[in-house]
Coordinates of C-alpha atoms in Angstrom, one line a residue:
M1 CA 9.0 -9.6 -70.0
P2 CA 10.9 -7.3 -67.6
K3 CA 10.9 -8.6 -64.1
K4 CA 9.1 -6.5 -61.5
K5 CA 11.4 -4.5 -59.1
G6 CA 11.9 -6.2 -55.8
S7 CA 10.2 -9.4 -56.9
A8 CA 13.2 -11.7 -56.5
K9 CA 15.8 -9.5 -54.9
G10 CA 15.5 -8.6 -51.4
K11 CA 13.7 -11.8 -50.4
K12 CA 16.8 -13.6 -49.5
G13 CA 18.2 -11.4 -46.7
K14 CA 15.0 -11.0 -44.8
G15 CA 14.5 -13.3 -41.8
K16 CA 11.2 -14.1 -40.3
K17 CA 10.0 -11.8 -37.5
K18 CA 9.9 -13.6 -34.1
S19 CA 6.4 -13.9 -32.9
L20 CA 5.9 -12.6 -29.3
K21 CA 4.1 -14.6 -26.8
S22 CA 1.1 -13.1 -24.9
G23 CA 2.4 -10.6 -22.2
E24 CA 6.0 -10.6 -23.6
V25 CA 7.6 -7.2 -24.3
P26 CA 10.1 -6.6 -27.2
E27 CA 13.7 -6.3 -26.1
I28 CA 14.2 -3.0 -27.8
W29 CA 11.5 -1.5 -25.7
V30 CA 13.3 -2.5 -22.5
K31 CA 16.6 -1.1 -23.8
N32 CA 15.0 2.2 -24.7
L33 CA 13.3 2.4 -21.3
M34 CA 16.5 1.8 -19.4
K35 CA 18.4 4.4 -21.5
T36 CA 15.6 6.9 -20.8
Y37 CA 15.6 6.1 -17.1
E38 CA 19.4 6.5 -16.9
R39 CA 19.3 9.8 -18.7
N40 CA 16.5 11.2 -16.5
C41 CA 18.4 10.1 -13.3
K42 CA 21.5 12.0 -14.6
N43 CA 19.4 15.1 -15.3
V44 CA 18.1 15.3 -11.7
N45 CA 21.4 14.2 -10.1
T46 CA 20.0 10.9 -8.6
I47 CA 21.0 7.3 -8.8
M48 CA 19.1 4.4 -10.4
V49 CA 17.4 1.7 -8.3
P50 CA 20.0 -1.1 -8.1
N51 CA 19.5 -4.7 -9.0
L52 CA 19.3 -6.2 -5.5
R53 CA 19.8 -9.7 -6.7
K54 CA 23.1 -8.8 -8.4
L55 CA 24.2 -6.7 -5.4
M56 CA 23.6 -9.5 -3.0
K57 CA 25.4 -12.0 -5.2
N58 CA 28.5 -9.7 -5.4
L59 CA 28.4 -9.2 -1.6
M60 CA 28.2 -13.0 -0.9
K61 CA 31.1 -13.7 -3.4
T62 CA 33.3 -11.0 -1.9
Y63 CA 32.6 -12.2 1.6
E64 CA 33.4 -15.8 0.6
R65 CA 36.6 -14.8 -1.1
N66 CA 37.7 -12.7 2.0
C67 CA 37.1 -15.7 4.3
K68 CA 39.2 -18.0 2.1
N69 CA 42.1 -15.4 2.1
V70 CA 42.3 -15.4 5.9
N71 CA 41.4 -19.1 6.4
T72 CA 38.1 -18.6 8.1
I73 CA 34.5 -19.7 7.5
M74 CA 31.4 -17.7 6.7
V75 CA 28.6 -17.4 9.3
P76 CA 26.3 -20.3 8.4
N77 CA 23.1 -18.5 9.2
L78 CA 24.3 -15.4 7.4
R79 CA 25.1 -17.4 4.3
K80 CA 21.6 -19.0 4.3
L81 CA 20.1 -15.5 4.8
M82 CA 22.0 -14.1 1.8
K83 CA 20.8 -16.9 -0.4
D84 CA 17.2 -16.3 0.6
C85 CA 17.7 -12.6 -0.2
I86 CA 19.1 -13.5 -3.6
E87 CA 16.2 -15.8 -4.4
N88 CA 13.5 -13.3 -3.2
N89 CA 15.3 -10.2 -4.6
Q90 CA 15.4 -8.6 -1.2
M91 CA 18.0 -6.5 0.6
L92 CA 19.9 -7.6 3.7
V93 CA 19.2 -5.1 6.5
K94 CA 20.2 -7.0 9.7
I95 CA 23.4 -9.0 10.2
I96 CA 24.1 -11.3 13.2
V97 CA 27.6 -12.7 13.6
E98 CA 28.0 -15.5 16.1
P99 CA 30.5 -18.3 16.6
V100 CA 30.3 -21.9 15.4
P101 CA 30.9 -24.7 17.9
M102 CA 34.4 -26.2 17.6
V103 CA 34.9 -30.0 17.2
T104 CA 38.7 -29.9 17.2
K105 CA 41.2 -27.1 18.0
D106 CA 42.3 -26.8 14.3
D107 CA 38.8 -26.0 13.0
P108 CA 38.5 -22.6 11.4
Q109 CA 36.5 -20.0 13.2
V110 CA 34.2 -17.1 12.3
Q111 CA 35.7 -13.7 12.1
V112 CA 34.2 -10.2 11.8
E113 CA 36.8 -8.5 9.7
P114 CA 36.2 -10.4 6.4
L115 CA 32.5 -9.4 6.6
I116 CA 33.3 -5.7 7.3
S117 CA 35.8 -5.7 4.4
A118 CA 33.2 -7.2 2.0
I119 CA 30.6 -4.5 3.0
R120 CA 33.1 -1.7 2.3
Q121 CA 34.4 -3.3 -0.9
E122 CA 30.9 -3.6 -2.4
R123 CA 29.7 -0.3 -0.9
Y124 CA 26.7 -2.1 0.5
T125 CA 24.7 0.8 2.0
Y126 CA 21.6 -1.0 3.1
L127 CA 22.9 -2.4 6.4
K128 CA 21.0 -0.9 9.4
D129 CA 21.6 -3.4 12.3
L130 CA 24.9 -5.1 13.1
H131 CA 24.9 -7.7 15.9
V132 CA 28.1 -9.5 17.1
W133 CA 27.5 -12.1 19.8
D134 CA 29.9 -14.2 22.0
M135 CA 33.0 -13.5 19.9
P136 CA 36.3 -12.0 21.2
L137 CA 37.0 -8.8 19.3
T138 CA 40.6 -7.6 19.0
H139 CA 41.7 -4.0 18.6
E140 CA 41.9 -4.6 14.8
N141 CA 38.3 -5.8 14.7
M142 CA 37.1 -2.8 16.7
A143 CA 39.1 -0.5 14.4
A144 CA 37.4 -2.1 11.3
I145 CA 33.9 -1.5 12.8
A146 CA 35.0 2.1 13.7
L147 CA 36.1 2.7 10.1
L148 CA 32.7 1.5 8.8
L149 CA 31.0 4.0 11.1
E150 CA 33.4 6.8 10.2
K151 CA 32.6 6.6 6.4
G152 CA 29.2 8.3 7.1
F153 CA 27.3 6.8 4.2
Y154 CA 26.5 3.4 5.8
P155 CA 23.2 4.0 7.6
I156 CA 23.8 1.8 10.7
R157 CA 21.3 2.6 13.4
L158 CA 22.0 -0.2 15.9
L159 CA 25.3 -1.6 17.0
E160 CA 25.3 -4.6 19.4
L161 CA 28.6 -6.1 20.6
M162 CA 27.5 -8.5 23.3
D163 CA 30.0 -10.6 25.4
C164 CA 33.0 -9.8 23.1
L165 CA 35.8 -9.3 25.7
I166 CA 36.2 -5.7 24.7
E167 CA 39.1 -3.9 26.3
P168 CA 39.0 -0.2 27.3
Y169 CA 41.6 1.0 24.7
S170 CA 39.6 -0.8 21.9
L171 CA 36.4 0.8 23.2
D172 CA 38.2 4.2 23.0
R173 CA 38.9 3.6 19.2
L174 CA 35.2 2.7 18.6
A175 CA 33.9 5.8 20.6
K176 CA 36.0 8.2 18.5
S177 CA 33.9 7.2 15.4
F178 CA 30.6 8.2 17.0
G179 CA 31.0 11.8 16.0
F180 CA 31.1 10.9 12.3
C181 CA 28.0 8.6 12.3
S182 CA 24.7 10.6 12.0
T183 CA 22.4 7.5 11.9
L184 CA 23.5 5.6 15.0
T185 CA 20.8 5.6 17.6
T186 CA 21.3 2.5 19.8
I187 CA 24.5 0.9 21.3
V188 CA 24.4 -2.4 23.2
L189 CA 27.7 -3.4 25.0
D190 CA 26.3 -5.9 27.5
Y191 CA 28.6 -8.5 29.2
N192 CA 31.9 -6.7 28.4
E193 CA 33.8 -6.2 31.6
F194 CA 35.7 -3.0 30.6
G195 CA 34.8 -1.3 33.9
D196 CA 35.0 2.5 34.7
E197 CA 37.9 3.1 32.4
G198 CA 36.0 1.8 29.4
C199 CA 32.9 3.7 30.5
K200 CA 35.0 6.9 30.6
C201 CA 36.2 6.3 27.0
L202 CA 32.6 5.6 25.8
C203 CA 31.2 8.7 27.5
Q204 CA 33.7 10.9 25.7
G205 CA 32.4 9.5 22.4
L206 CA 28.8 9.9 23.4
L207 CA 29.3 13.6 24.1
N208 CA 30.5 14.2 20.5
N209 CA 27.4 12.5 19.0
E210 CA 23.9 14.1 18.4
T211 CA 21.8 11.0 17.4
I212 CA 22.4 8.3 20.0
L213 CA 19.3 7.8 22.2
S214 CA 19.8 4.5 23.9
V215 CA 22.9 2.9 25.6
S216 CA 23.1 -0.5 27.3
M217 CA 26.0 -1.6 29.5
C218 CA 24.6 -4.4 31.6
Y219 CA 27.1 -6.5 33.6
C220 CA 30.1 -4.4 32.6
C221 CA 31.6 -4.0 36.1
L222 CA 30.7 -0.3 36.4
E223 CA 31.2 1.3 39.9
E224 CA 30.4 4.5 41.6
S225 CA 32.5 6.8 39.4
S226 CA 30.7 5.7 36.3
G227 CA 27.5 7.1 37.8
K228 CA 28.8 10.7 37.7
M229 CA 30.2 10.3 34.1
L230 CA 26.9 8.9 32.9
G231 CA 25.0 11.6 34.6
N232 CA 27.1 14.2 32.7
V233 CA 26.3 12.3 29.5
V234 CA 22.6 12.4 30.1
A235 CA 22.7 16.1 30.9
N236 CA 24.8 17.1 27.9
S237 CA 23.9 14.7 25.1
T238 CA 20.8 13.2 23.4
V239 CA 21.0 10.0 25.4
R240 CA 17.6 9.4 27.1
E241 CA 17.6 5.6 27.7
L242 CA 20.1 3.8 30.0
Y243 CA 20.2 0.1 30.7
L244 CA 22.7 -0.6 33.5
D245 CA 21.5 -3.8 35.2
G246 CA 24.0 -6.0 37.1
N247 CA 26.7 -3.3 37.9
D248 CA 27.9 -1.9 41.2
L249 CA 26.8 1.8 41.1
L250 CA 25.6 1.6 44.7
C251 CA 23.5 4.4 46.2
E252 CA 26.2 7.0 45.6
G253 CA 26.6 6.2 41.9
A254 CA 22.8 6.1 41.4
M255 CA 22.4 9.5 43.0
E256 CA 25.1 11.1 40.9
L257 CA 23.4 9.6 37.8
I258 CA 20.0 11.2 38.4
K259 CA 20.9 14.4 40.3
L260 CA 20.8 16.7 37.3
C261 CA 17.7 15.1 36.0
V262 CA 15.9 15.6 39.3
N263 CA 16.9 19.3 39.3
K264 CA 15.5 19.8 35.8
A265 CA 12.3 17.9 36.6
E266 CA 11.7 20.1 39.7
T267 CA 12.3 23.3 37.7
E268 CA 9.8 22.1 35.0
E269 CA 7.2 21.3 37.6
Y270 CA 7.5 24.8 39.0
E271 CA 7.2 26.3 35.5
R272 CA 4.1 24.2 34.9
A273 CA 2.5 25.3 38.1
E274 CA 3.3 29.0 37.4
A275 CA 1.9 28.7 33.8
K276 CA -1.3 27.2 35.2
R277 CA -1.6 30.0 37.8
Q278 CA -1.2 32.7 35.2
K279 CA -3.7 31.0 32.9
E280 CA -6.3 30.9 35.7
E281 CA -5.7 34.6 36.4
L282 CA -6.2 35.5 32.8
E283 CA -9.4 33.4 32.6
A284 CA -10.8 35.2 35.7
E285 CA -10.0 38.6 34.3
A286 CA -11.7 37.7 31.0
A287 CA -14.8 36.4 32.8
L288 CA -15.0 39.7 34.8
K289 CA -14.7 41.8 31.7
E290 CA -17.3 39.8 30.0
K291 CA -19.6 40.3 32.9
E292 CA -19.0 44.1 32.9
G293 CA -19.6 44.2 29.2
R294 CA -23.0 42.5 29.5
F295 CA -24.0 44.9 32.2
G296 CA -23.1 47.9 30.0
T297 CA -25.0 46.6 26.9
A298 CA -28.1 46.1 29.1
M299 CA -27.9 49.7 30.3
S300 CA -27.5 51.1 26.8
A301 CA -30.4 49.0 25.4
G302 CA -32.7 50.4 28.2
S303 CA -31.9 54.0 27.3
G304 CA -33.2 53.6 23.7
D305 CA -30.4 55.5 22.0
E306 CA -29.7 54.3 18.5
K307 CA -27.1 55.4 16.0
P308 CA -28.5 57.1 12.8
T309 CA -27.9 55.2 9.6
S310 CA -26.5 57.1 6.5
A311 CA -29.0 57.7 3.6
G312 CA -29.1 55.1 1.0
S313 CA -27.2 52.6 3.0
K314 CA -28.6 49.2 3.6
P315 CA -27.6 46.8 6.2
G316 CA -25.1 44.3 4.9
S317 CA -24.6 46.1 1.5
A318 CA -21.3 47.8 2.3
K319 CA -19.2 44.8 2.3
G320 CA -19.7 41.7 0.2
K321 CA -18.9 38.3 1.4
K322 CA -15.4 37.1 0.7
K323 CA -15.0 33.8 -1.1
K324 CA -13.5 31.1 1.0
K325 CA -10.2 29.9 -0.3
G326 CA -9.5 26.2 -0.2
K327 CA -7.1 25.1 2.5
K328 CA -3.7 24.2 1.4
K329 CA -2.3 20.9 2.5
K330 CA 0.6 21.2 4.9
K331 CA 3.8 19.5 3.8
K332 CA 5.2 17.0 6.3
E333 CA 8.3 18.4 7.8
P334 CA 11.2 16.2 8.7
P335 CA 11.3 15.2 12.4
A336 CA 13.3 17.6 14.6
P337 CA 16.6 16.4 16.0
P338 CA 16.5 14.9 19.5
A339 CA 16.8 17.5 22.3
V340 CA 20.0 17.8 24.4
G341 CA 19.3 18.1 28.1
P342 CA 18.9 16.3 31.4
W343 CA 15.8 14.3 30.4
I344 CA 15.7 10.5 31.1
H345 CA 13.0 8.4 29.6
K346 CA 14.0 4.8 30.6
L347 CA 16.4 3.9 33.4
H348 CA 17.1 0.3 34.4
L349 CA 19.2 -0.1 37.5
A350 CA 18.4 -3.7 38.6
D351 CA 20.9 -5.5 40.8
N352 CA 23.2 -2.5 41.4
G353 CA 23.8 -2.7 45.1
I354 CA 21.4 0.1 46.1
D355 CA 21.0 -1.1 49.7
C356 CA 22.3 -0.4 53.2
Y357 CA 25.5 -2.6 52.8
G358 CA 27.5 0.1 50.9
K359 CA 29.6 3.0 52.0
G360 CA 26.7 5.1 53.1
G361 CA 25.5 2.6 55.6
Q362 CA 21.9 2.4 56.8
F363 CA 20.7 5.8 55.6
A364 CA 22.1 5.6 52.1
P365 CA 19.1 3.9 50.5
L366 CA 16.7 6.3 52.2
V367 CA 18.5 9.4 50.8
C368 CA 18.7 7.7 47.4
M369 CA 15.0 6.9 47.4
R370 CA 14.2 10.5 48.2
L371 CA 15.9 11.6 45.0
F372 CA 14.1 8.9 43.1
K373 CA 10.8 10.0 44.7
S374 CA 11.4 13.5 43.3
L375 CA 12.2 12.2 39.9
V376 CA 9.1 10.0 39.7
T377 CA 6.8 12.8 41.1
H378 CA 8.0 15.6 38.8
S379 CA 9.4 14.2 35.6
D380 CA 6.7 14.0 32.9
C381 CA 9.1 12.3 30.4
L382 CA 10.0 9.3 32.6
K383 CA 8.4 6.1 31.2
E384 CA 10.3 3.2 32.8
L385 CA 12.3 2.8 36.0
D386 CA 13.7 -0.6 37.1
L387 CA 15.0 -1.0 40.7
E388 CA 14.6 -4.7 41.0
D389 CA 17.0 -6.8 43.1
N390 CA 17.9 -3.7 45.2
H391 CA 17.1 -4.0 48.9
I392 CA 15.6 -0.5 49.4
G393 CA 13.6 -1.5 52.5
D394 CA 10.1 -0.6 53.7
L395 CA 10.8 3.1 54.0
G396 CA 12.2 3.2 50.5
G397 CA 9.1 1.4 49.2
K398 CA 6.9 3.8 51.0
L399 CA 8.7 6.8 49.3
I400 CA 8.2 5.2 45.9
L401 CA 4.5 4.6 46.6
D402 CA 4.0 8.2 47.7
A403 CA 5.8 9.4 44.5
L404 CA 3.5 7.3 42.3
T405 CA 0.4 8.6 44.1
E406 CA 1.5 12.2 43.8
R407 CA 2.3 11.6 40.1
K408 CA -1.2 10.3 39.4
E409 CA -2.8 13.2 41.3
A410 CA -0.8 15.7 39.3
G411 CA -2.1 14.2 36.0
L412 CA 1.3 13.2 34.6
P413 CA 1.5 10.3 32.2
G414 CA 1.6 6.7 33.5
M415 CA 4.9 4.9 33.8
K416 CA 6.3 1.4 34.4
L417 CA 8.2 0.7 37.6
K418 CA 9.8 -2.4 39.1
T419 CA 11.0 -2.8 42.7
T420 CA 12.1 -5.7 44.9
T421 CA 9.6 -7.8 46.7
R422 CA 11.6 -7.5 50.0
M423 CA 9.2 -4.9 51.6
N424 CA 5.8 -4.7 53.2
A425 CA 3.3 -6.8 51.1
D426 CA 0.6 -4.1 51.1
T427 CA 3.1 -1.5 49.9
F428 CA 4.4 -3.7 47.2
S429 CA 0.9 -4.6 45.9
A430 CA 0.0 -0.9 45.9
I431 CA 3.1 -0.1 43.8
V432 CA 2.3 -2.8 41.3
K433 CA -1.2 -1.4 40.9
L434 CA 0.0 2.2 40.3
A435 CA 3.1 1.4 38.1
T436 CA 1.4 -0.6 35.3
G437 CA 2.4 1.9 32.6
L438 CA 0.3 3.7 30.0
K439 CA -3.3 2.6 29.7
K440 CA -4.2 1.1 26.4
K441 CA -6.9 2.8 24.4
K442 CA -9.9 0.6 23.5
K443 CA -10.5 0.0 19.9
K444 CA -13.7 1.4 18.6
G445 CA -16.3 -0.5 16.6
K446 CA -15.8 -3.8 18.3
G447 CA -18.8 -4.9 20.3
K448 CA -19.2 -7.9 22.5
K449 CA -19.6 -11.2 20.7
K450 CA -23.0 -12.8 21.0
K451 CA -23.1 -16.1 22.8
K452 CA -24.0 -19.1 20.7
K453 CA -27.2 -20.7 21.6

């Protein structure tokens, strides 16, 4: 008997199909899906979503290798954070670099440059906040940070270099990179004693940038000349928040800082008053015309004259009602770039020697407080003003109180204000009541809880 075709042959090479567990997907499906996703990304000129776990592993390995090459150690907290990101498949957005306590002089120390080099080598473009605390930064370290900003595709929005012994020439190198970074919004340089020379270098860089909104230089040994330079920066850049506590601007430097802002605030107050007057005149004219129109219609109704209607015409038959079209949803537009001009939103000048012991003598704080009074009274964008630990005296406190009262009567938004306690107690308590900031809106739908019996 002839054997049936395919009865014996063909059975040998065939393996058993692997049985899939419940919820398991075949490997070929995953491969096809990845190929299709990659092809679609190429068609629309976009990139694929990266494997965050793999990216963080590569960054950590490169950072560790760079540290070994220069005989330094990794930041312990940063190493732990990287491991957590690898385990949880998350991206690292905020990096804090701080020193490790030394036991002996020969112990290796933490350095910034290996980390910056690792970020650039791996093209890690998810870093947004970079903090360096209590570490001396050399010119080479500052140049490495500047090169990171100059690349343009690292979206760093906050740069904090606190107590890093930064020299003016190193700050000049960093400031030159501000013009190339379109994401940087906040700079913190507290406790670096670079003085007026360093402030001059920083101001030149700020004038070339269009995104920086907040600058902090607390306890940086700034003197009177820095006030004029910073006033020019506020007037000709997007900077609207200044934190300058613990410097020596004195009354003269503070006045130079806010002079242009005061002039702009007074001009805007005049424009608001003029617009209000014109609006009231237009409303009065419209009310008068409406009154005259009513009198004319009453006279015509009394005469009994009516217009003849055309033959065959019926009221409401000439024009049919138009169908209402559905409203189209408005697309959300990207936020507008920050405005350039002499507007200050937050100004902190605590402990800056604004008192009668400077060059201006007894009348200096009084003249200075008159300028601050005009700023508080007329500026609708001012949100915070800190004058704590400055001996402005009773007359200065009275001027600040009058400014807050006039601001409230004019209907301008509330603001926070701090002053020294070295003044009349009644004046100080009145200032505290008026300068509490914006009032919080009460949440709806929450009634009082019933007392338990």
